[in-house]
Amino acid sequence: MNNCIQVVKVGIADVKLVKAPDLIRTSGLGSCVGVIIFDFAKQIAGLAHIMLPSSSLAKQEEFNPAKYADTAIVHLVSLLKAEGASQHSLKAKMAGGAQMFQFTSMSDVMRIGPRNVEATRNELNQLKIPILSEDVGGNSGRTIEFDPKKGTLQIRTVNKGTHEI
Amino acid sequence: MVLKKGLKGKGKTMAMITQFTPLHLDILKEIGNIGAGNAATSLSKLLNKKIEMTVPDVQVVSFDEMFEMAGGVENIVAGVFLRIEGDAPGNMFFVLPLSQATNYIQHMIEDENFSFEKSSYMDHELALSALQELGNILAGSYLSALSDFTNLSLYPSVPAISIDMVGAIISAGLIEHSQISDYVIVIDTALNEDITAEAKTMKGHFFLLPDPESFQTIFQTLGVSKDE
């Protein structure tokens, strides 16, 4: 049975869905934020690997909604609903938003990690999706894997090993 | 909303690259050649070893492909990152596999027991500052050669270092590009020690990522218009 479990991989600036017993994972989050929105009763979850805080930063006419916190979350919620998740039972977990490099002169570009976290939190609040747990900030990269069956998010960093939130 | 709608971002960057003639690509390769060539010479002097350099590769790649070029998104590497300010702003990375970084730093600090593969490296201030200095020397020689060749003023920031996953390190340098497209134009030059065949698989990479608007400046200063 165990070898039937698939791990859905989500790349940078991408959104995907998963149903139990499969797992969903994204690797090498630095300043990016990985946000999981899930309906525990329906055993369905989605993961967005967000790169930038706001679509107002987009300098292109047509853009990838998965890249920006505001559009990625709205997009993810609509995908989940299309698969039968109900809005009022949606919950979220998130990780990432680190500051990988410390520079003496910190421009806005270098503060992108904290800004991504803030934007993700705001967007989830607006949609009234509670954040059950989070592991954000710091200066380490993270690989995260969510299990929709248990509702747990496993986080792996280079120096601190693996833990669950 | 279509999930893969964003791939249209490719259109814009691809339009940019299709405007690049073979001459433009040659110029970008020459930039990699001159910069990394000078840096390889510095590295060779610093370590007293023969260092080989590959022919520079100029590519338009997706962000995920960029991580593959640097060794795979989850692969742990030693990364030196610096921001270039001045006439042609951009980002620069020097990425080393841990074994190779260990090898260089052991040599610099004359301590054979030191290793980036042991977690105790975090408390080894001398080794970390040696890595930063290595980045400083290499980036400085890359950029001064580039500056001489193009006559552009380029000012590197103090290099910042990180030992972490490729995805986490490289994504820090993709912010400028990501606002414009889902693709990045990268000038990649690999360095190798000229010893055994085994060592040939361990490559250090220079990645130069000029900001999207810097390409025009680079071409213009060398007397080639962007549309030529």
Short mmCIF file of C-alpha atoms in Angstrom, two decimals:
data_model
loop_
_atom_site.label_atom_id
_atom_site.label_comp_id
_atom_site.label_asym_id
_atom_site.label_seq_id
_atom_site.Cartn_x
_atom_site.Cartn_y
_atom_site.Cartn_z
CA MET A 1 0.00 0.00 0.00
CA ASN A 2 2.78 2.37 0.98
CA ASN A 3 4.45 2.26 -2.39
CA CYS A 4 1.24 3.53 -3.99
CA ILE A 5 1.67 6.92 -2.30
CA GLN A 6 2.73 9.57 -4.74
CA VAL A 7 4.45 12.82 -3.88
CA VAL A 8 3.17 15.72 -5.95
CA LYS A 9 6.03 18.16 -6.55
CA VAL A 10 5.37 21.87 -6.81
CA GLY A 11 7.98 24.05 -8.52
CA ILE A 12 8.74 27.71 -7.88
CA ALA A 13 5.84 30.06 -8.74
CA ASP A 14 3.48 27.12 -9.11
CA VAL A 15 0.23 25.83 -7.56
CA LYS A 16 -0.91 22.20 -7.34
CA LEU A 17 -3.53 20.11 -5.55
CA VAL A 18 -3.33 16.75 -3.79
CA LYS A 19 -5.76 14.21 -2.33
CA ALA A 20 -4.99 11.74 0.48
CA PRO A 21 -3.12 9.41 0.67
CA ASP A 22 -0.77 11.27 -1.66
CA LEU A 23 1.61 13.91 -0.33
CA ILE A 24 2.51 17.32 -1.71
CA ARG A 25 5.94 18.87 -1.52
CA THR A 26 7.98 21.87 -2.55
CA SER A 27 11.75 22.16 -2.23
CA GLY A 28 14.30 24.85 -1.53
CA LEU A 29 12.11 27.65 -0.18
CA GLY A 30 14.29 30.65 0.60
CA SER A 31 12.56 34.02 0.60
CA CYS A 32 9.62 32.31 -1.10
CA VAL A 33 6.61 31.23 0.96
CA GLY A 34 5.01 27.80 0.72
CA VAL A 35 1.36 28.01 1.75
CA ILE A 36 -0.89 25.00 2.17
CA ILE A 37 -4.65 25.42 2.18
CA PHE A 38 -6.63 22.31 3.00
CA ASP A 39 -10.04 20.87 3.75
CA PHE A 40 -9.32 18.20 6.35
CA ALA A 41 -12.78 16.58 6.15
CA LYS A 42 -12.51 16.21 2.37
CA GLN A 43 -8.84 15.13 2.61
CA ILE A 44 -7.84 17.57 -0.07
CA ALA A 45 -5.04 20.13 -0.02
CA GLY A 46 -3.27 22.57 -2.28
CA LEU A 47 0.17 24.13 -2.15
CA ALA A 48 1.33 27.44 -3.62
CA HIS A 49 5.04 28.30 -3.90
CA ILE A 50 4.88 32.11 -3.78
CA MET A 51 7.79 34.26 -4.98
CA LEU A 52 6.61 37.86 -4.63
CA PRO A 53 4.19 39.66 -2.28
CA SER A 54 1.90 41.45 -4.69
CA SER A 55 0.77 41.26 -8.31
CA SER A 56 1.10 45.06 -8.38
CA LEU A 57 4.85 44.35 -8.80
CA ALA A 58 4.22 42.57 -12.11
CA LYS A 59 5.72 44.43 -15.03
CA GLN A 60 4.06 42.13 -17.56
CA GLU A 61 0.54 42.28 -18.91
CA GLU A 62 -0.27 38.62 -18.53
CA PHE A 63 1.32 37.00 -15.57
CA ASN A 64 1.48 33.75 -13.70
CA PRO A 65 -1.01 34.05 -10.79
CA ALA A 66 0.95 31.45 -8.79
CA LYS A 67 3.90 33.83 -8.47
CA TYR A 68 2.26 36.49 -6.28
CA ALA A 69 0.78 36.08 -2.78
CA ASP A 70 -2.48 37.89 -3.54
CA THR A 71 -3.32 36.11 -6.79
CA ALA A 72 -1.88 32.70 -5.83
CA ILE A 73 -4.10 32.33 -2.76
CA VAL A 74 -7.29 33.35 -4.55
CA HIS A 75 -6.35 30.99 -7.36
CA LEU A 76 -5.60 28.12 -4.97
CA VAL A 77 -8.91 28.58 -3.14
CA SER A 78 -10.86 28.52 -6.41
CA LEU A 79 -9.08 25.30 -7.48
CA LEU A 80 -9.88 23.69 -4.12
CA LYS A 81 -13.53 24.68 -4.33
CA ALA A 82 -13.75 23.30 -7.85
CA GLU A 83 -12.58 19.98 -6.41
CA GLY A 84 -15.32 20.01 -3.77
CA ALA A 85 -13.65 21.71 -0.79
CA SER A 86 -15.93 23.98 1.20
CA GLN A 87 -14.86 27.55 1.89
CA HIS A 88 -15.79 27.57 5.59
CA SER A 89 -13.71 24.49 6.43
CA LEU A 90 -10.52 25.68 4.76
CA LYS A 91 -7.46 25.96 6.99
CA ALA A 92 -3.90 27.04 6.20
CA LYS A 93 -0.32 26.32 7.18
CA MET A 94 2.70 28.13 5.88
CA ALA A 95 6.49 28.10 5.90
CA GLY A 96 9.34 30.01 4.30
CA GLY A 97 9.99 33.73 3.94
CA ALA A 98 13.60 33.51 5.10
CA GLN A 99 16.21 36.14 4.48
CA MET A 100 18.99 34.10 2.93
CA PHE A 101 21.60 36.83 2.67
CA GLN A 102 22.37 39.66 5.03
CA PHE A 103 23.42 42.89 3.38
CA THR A 104 24.32 46.07 5.19
CA SER A 105 22.17 48.23 2.96
CA MET A 106 18.82 46.49 2.90
CA SER A 107 16.79 47.42 -0.10
CA ASP A 108 13.15 46.37 -0.42
CA VAL A 109 14.23 43.63 -2.80
CA MET A 110 16.34 42.02 -0.10
CA ARG A 111 13.49 42.18 2.43
CA ILE A 112 11.32 40.10 0.12
CA GLY A 113 11.03 37.16 2.56
CA PRO A 114 9.29 39.06 5.40
CA ARG A 115 7.15 40.90 2.83
CA ASN A 116 6.02 37.59 1.32
CA VAL A 117 5.03 36.31 4.77
CA GLU A 118 3.10 39.48 5.58
CA ALA A 119 1.27 39.48 2.25
CA THR A 120 0.35 35.79 2.58
CA ARG A 121 -0.98 36.36 6.10
CA ASN A 122 -3.04 39.38 4.99
CA GLU A 123 -4.56 37.54 2.07
CA LEU A 124 -5.51 34.54 4.24
CA ASN A 125 -7.04 36.89 6.83
CA GLN A 126 -9.11 38.62 4.18
CA LEU A 127 -10.48 35.30 3.01
CA LYS A 128 -11.06 34.32 6.67
CA ILE A 129 -8.88 31.23 6.37
CA PRO A 130 -7.28 30.52 9.77
CA ILE A 131 -3.53 29.84 9.87
CA LEU A 132 -3.15 26.78 12.13
CA SER A 133 0.64 26.87 12.26
CA GLU A 134 3.61 28.48 10.58
CA ASP A 135 7.39 28.32 10.46
CA VAL A 136 8.58 31.54 8.85
CA GLY A 137 11.54 33.91 8.77
CA GLY A 138 15.07 33.08 9.85
CA ASN A 139 17.86 32.61 7.35
CA SER A 140 17.61 28.95 6.34
CA GLY A 141 16.16 27.31 3.28
CA ARG A 142 13.25 24.90 3.80
CA THR A 143 11.80 21.89 2.03
CA ILE A 144 8.21 21.23 3.04
CA GLU A 145 5.86 18.27 2.63
CA PHE A 146 2.19 18.18 3.55
CA ASP A 147 0.15 15.10 4.36
CA PRO A 148 -3.56 15.79 3.72
CA LYS A 149 -4.52 12.62 5.60
CA LYS A 150 -2.98 13.76 8.88
CA GLY A 151 -3.03 17.49 8.22
CA THR A 152 0.64 17.74 9.13
CA LEU A 153 3.34 19.82 7.50
CA GLN A 154 6.85 18.41 7.64
CA ILE A 155 9.67 20.93 7.38
CA ARG A 156 13.27 20.11 6.64
CA THR A 157 16.15 22.59 6.94
CA VAL A 158 19.83 22.05 6.30
CA ASN A 159 21.00 22.66 9.86
CA LYS A 160 18.03 21.86 12.06
CA GLY A 161 16.85 18.59 10.57
CA THR A 162 13.18 17.74 10.22
CA HIS A 163 10.18 18.78 12.31
CA GLU A 164 6.42 18.87 11.95
CA ILE A 165 3.96 21.69 12.46
CA MET B 1 -8.00 31.81 -14.41
CA VAL B 2 -5.76 29.32 -16.12
CA LEU B 3 -2.97 27.90 -14.04
CA LYS B 4 -0.38 27.89 -16.77
CA LYS B 5 -1.36 31.28 -18.10
CA GLY B 6 1.94 32.56 -16.75
CA LEU B 7 3.89 30.68 -19.37
CA LYS B 8 2.96 33.57 -21.60
CA GLY B 9 5.58 35.45 -19.63
CA LYS B 10 7.88 33.38 -21.79
CA GLY B 11 6.62 35.37 -24.74
CA LYS B 12 8.13 38.57 -23.51
CA THR B 13 11.55 37.24 -22.56
CA MET B 14 11.61 35.03 -25.59
CA ALA B 15 10.84 38.07 -27.70
CA MET B 16 13.78 39.71 -26.01
CA ILE B 17 16.08 36.80 -26.78
CA THR B 18 14.91 36.37 -30.37
CA GLN B 19 15.92 39.98 -30.89
CA PHE B 20 19.37 38.86 -29.85
CA THR B 21 21.38 38.10 -32.95
CA PRO B 22 24.33 35.66 -32.91
CA LEU B 23 26.44 38.79 -32.39
CA HIS B 24 24.55 39.62 -29.19
CA LEU B 25 25.02 36.09 -27.89
CA ASP B 26 28.70 36.24 -28.74
CA ILE B 27 29.02 39.46 -26.76
CA LEU B 28 27.37 37.89 -23.72
CA LYS B 29 29.62 34.82 -24.05
CA GLU B 30 32.64 37.05 -24.33
CA ILE B 31 31.58 38.80 -21.13
CA GLY B 32 31.49 35.42 -19.39
CA ASN B 33 34.81 34.52 -20.93
CA ILE B 34 36.65 37.66 -19.91
CA GLY B 35 35.09 37.85 -16.43
CA ALA B 36 35.41 34.22 -15.44
CA GLY B 37 38.81 33.95 -17.13
CA ASN B 38 40.16 36.69 -14.92
CA ALA B 39 38.49 35.17 -11.86
CA ALA B 40 39.93 31.73 -12.66
CA THR B 41 43.41 33.26 -12.83
CA SER B 42 42.87 34.84 -9.40
CA LEU B 43 41.62 31.55 -7.98
CA SER B 44 44.58 29.72 -9.46
CA LYS B 45 47.02 32.18 -7.84
CA LEU B 46 45.21 32.08 -4.52
CA LEU B 47 45.21 28.28 -4.31
CA ASN B 48 48.36 27.68 -6.27
CA LYS B 49 46.49 25.14 -8.41
CA LYS B 50 45.72 24.90 -12.07
CA ILE B 51 42.08 25.87 -12.68
CA GLU B 52 40.22 25.07 -15.88
CA MET B 53 37.30 27.02 -17.21
CA THR B 54 34.51 25.90 -19.52
CA VAL B 55 33.31 27.88 -22.52
CA PRO B 56 30.60 30.22 -21.21
CA ASP B 57 27.03 29.25 -21.76
CA VAL B 58 24.36 31.89 -22.34
CA GLN B 59 20.87 30.57 -21.74
CA VAL B 60 17.27 31.59 -21.30
CA VAL B 61 15.93 29.24 -18.65
CA SER B 62 12.93 28.88 -16.35
CA PHE B 63 13.56 29.36 -12.64
CA ASP B 64 13.37 25.61 -12.04
CA GLU B 65 15.87 25.03 -14.88
CA MET B 66 18.16 27.63 -13.31
CA PHE B 67 18.19 25.54 -10.09
CA GLU B 68 19.09 22.46 -12.16
CA MET B 69 22.03 24.33 -13.68
CA ALA B 70 23.31 25.06 -10.18
CA GLY B 71 23.11 21.40 -9.15
CA GLY B 72 19.44 20.72 -8.30
CA VAL B 73 16.95 22.59 -6.11
CA GLU B 74 17.61 20.62 -2.90
CA ASN B 75 21.33 20.13 -3.35
CA ILE B 76 23.33 21.82 -0.60
CA VAL B 77 26.00 24.18 -1.86
CA ALA B 78 28.22 27.02 -0.71
CA GLY B 79 26.88 30.16 -2.36
CA VAL B 80 28.39 33.62 -2.59
CA PHE B 81 25.91 36.24 -3.72
CA LEU B 82 26.49 39.85 -4.58
CA ARG B 83 24.50 42.62 -6.06
CA ILE B 84 26.05 44.69 -8.83
CA GLU B 85 25.16 48.38 -8.88
CA GLY B 86 26.25 51.03 -11.35
CA ASP B 87 25.64 51.38 -15.09
CA ALA B 88 24.43 47.81 -15.64
CA PRO B 89 22.91 46.45 -12.41
CA GLY B 90 22.51 42.75 -11.89
CA ASN B 91 23.14 39.81 -9.60
CA MET B 92 26.07 37.50 -9.41
CA PHE B 93 26.56 34.10 -7.80
CA PHE B 94 29.58 31.94 -7.23
CA VAL B 95 28.28 28.48 -6.35
CA LEU B 96 30.50 25.64 -5.14
CA PRO B 97 29.70 22.03 -4.21
CA LEU B 98 30.45 21.55 -0.49
CA SER B 99 33.35 19.19 -1.16
CA GLN B 100 35.04 21.72 -3.40
CA ALA B 101 34.37 24.62 -1.02
CA THR B 102 35.85 22.53 1.80
CA ASN B 103 38.88 21.80 -0.31
CA TYR B 104 39.51 25.49 -1.12
CA ILE B 105 38.93 26.72 2.43
CA GLN B 106 41.12 23.98 3.96
CA HIS B 107 43.85 25.27 1.70
CA MET B 108 43.25 28.93 2.57
CA ILE B 109 43.12 28.49 6.34
CA GLU B 110 45.65 25.62 6.38
CA ASP B 111 43.40 23.33 8.41
CA GLU B 112 42.81 19.88 6.95
CA ASN B 113 40.19 19.01 9.56
CA PHE B 114 37.80 21.72 8.54
CA SER B 115 34.72 20.71 6.53
CA PHE B 116 31.52 22.40 5.39
CA GLU B 117 29.91 18.98 5.61
CA LYS B 118 30.14 19.03 9.42
CA SER B 119 27.64 21.27 11.17
CA SER B 120 30.45 22.71 13.33
CA TYR B 121 31.43 24.91 10.35
CA MET B 122 28.90 27.50 11.57
CA ASP B 123 31.12 28.34 14.54
CA HIS B 124 34.26 28.50 12.45
CA GLU B 125 34.52 32.23 11.91
CA LEU B 126 37.86 32.04 10.16
CA ALA B 127 36.56 29.57 7.57
CA LEU B 128 33.42 31.62 6.94
CA SER B 129 35.37 34.82 6.50
CA ALA B 130 37.78 32.97 4.20
CA LEU B 131 34.82 31.90 2.05
CA GLN B 132 33.58 35.46 1.97
CA GLU B 133 37.04 36.67 1.02
CA LEU B 134 37.24 34.03 -1.71
CA GLY B 135 33.95 35.37 -3.08
CA ASN B 136 35.22 38.92 -2.80
CA ILE B 137 38.40 38.19 -4.74
CA LEU B 138 36.67 36.17 -7.46
CA ALA B 139 33.76 38.52 -7.95
CA GLY B 140 36.08 41.51 -7.85
CA SER B 141 38.30 40.08 -10.58
CA TYR B 142 35.27 39.01 -12.67
CA LEU B 143 33.73 42.45 -12.48
CA SER B 144 36.90 44.48 -12.96
CA ALA B 145 37.60 42.57 -16.18
CA LEU B 146 34.01 43.14 -17.26
CA SER B 147 34.22 46.79 -16.39
CA ASP B 148 37.47 47.22 -18.38
CA PHE B 149 35.97 45.44 -21.39
CA THR B 150 32.72 47.38 -21.47
CA ASN B 151 33.87 50.69 -20.00
CA LEU B 152 30.88 50.54 -17.69
CA SER B 153 31.10 51.45 -14.01
CA LEU B 154 30.09 48.39 -12.00
CA TYR B 155 30.13 48.38 -8.22
CA PRO B 156 29.83 45.05 -6.42
CA SER B 157 28.20 44.95 -2.99
CA VAL B 158 30.05 43.20 -0.18
CA PRO B 159 29.47 39.51 -0.94
CA ALA B 160 27.07 37.60 1.28
CA ILE B 161 27.50 33.87 1.84
CA SER B 162 25.15 31.02 2.58
CA ILE B 163 25.50 27.26 2.89
CA ASP B 164 22.08 25.99 1.95
CA MET B 165 19.83 24.46 -0.69
CA VAL B 166 20.33 25.67 -4.26
CA GLY B 167 16.67 26.76 -4.55
CA ALA B 168 16.85 28.93 -1.44
CA ILE B 169 20.13 30.55 -2.49
CA ILE B 170 19.52 31.15 -6.18
CA SER B 171 15.94 32.40 -5.78
CA ALA B 172 17.35 35.43 -3.92
CA GLY B 173 18.81 36.57 -7.24
CA LEU B 174 15.69 36.01 -9.33
CA ILE B 175 13.52 38.76 -7.85
CA GLU B 176 14.29 41.36 -10.54
CA HIS B 177 13.62 38.92 -13.37
CA SER B 178 10.52 37.45 -11.78
CA GLN B 179 8.67 40.76 -11.98
CA ILE B 180 9.02 40.71 -15.75
CA SER B 181 8.79 37.08 -16.78
CA ASP B 182 9.08 33.49 -15.64
CA TYR B 183 12.41 33.16 -17.39
CA VAL B 184 15.90 34.41 -16.72
CA ILE B 185 18.88 35.12 -18.98
CA VAL B 186 22.00 33.71 -17.40
CA ILE B 187 25.69 33.76 -18.32
CA ASP B 188 27.14 30.59 -16.82
CA THR B 189 30.82 29.68 -16.62
CA ALA B 190 31.99 26.56 -14.81
CA LEU B 191 35.37 26.19 -13.13
CA ASN B 192 37.21 22.96 -12.53
CA GLU B 193 40.38 21.86 -10.95
CA ASP B 194 42.61 20.20 -13.44
CA ILE B 195 43.40 17.02 -11.53
CA THR B 196 41.58 13.72 -11.68
CA ALA B 197 38.59 12.64 -13.71
CA GLU B 198 36.66 12.29 -10.48
CA ALA B 199 37.15 15.91 -9.59
CA LYS B 200 35.80 16.92 -12.98
CA THR B 201 32.32 16.17 -11.77
CA MET B 202 32.67 18.79 -9.05
CA LYS B 203 32.13 22.12 -10.65
CA GLY B 204 32.06 25.61 -9.32
CA HIS B 205 29.82 27.97 -11.26
CA PHE B 206 29.75 31.68 -11.89
CA PHE B 207 26.28 32.90 -12.71
CA LEU B 208 25.93 36.44 -13.97
CA LEU B 209 22.32 37.63 -14.10
CA PRO B 210 22.16 41.16 -15.50
CA ASP B 211 18.85 42.86 -14.67
CA PRO B 212 16.54 42.71 -17.71
CA GLU B 213 17.04 46.39 -18.52
CA SER B 214 20.86 46.10 -18.33
CA PHE B 215 21.19 44.15 -21.59
CA GLN B 216 20.54 47.21 -23.70
CA THR B 217 23.19 49.17 -21.79
CA ILE B 218 25.74 46.39 -22.29
CA PHE B 219 25.07 46.13 -26.03
CA GLN B 220 25.01 49.89 -26.54
CA THR B 221 28.30 50.51 -24.80
CA LEU B 222 29.90 47.92 -27.07
CA GLY B 223 28.48 49.67 -30.12
CA VAL B 224 25.78 47.16 -30.95
CA SER B 225 22.18 48.34 -30.90
CA LYS B 226 19.68 45.97 -29.34
CA ASP B 227 17.73 45.63 -32.60
CA GLU B 228 20.77 45.14 -34.81
#
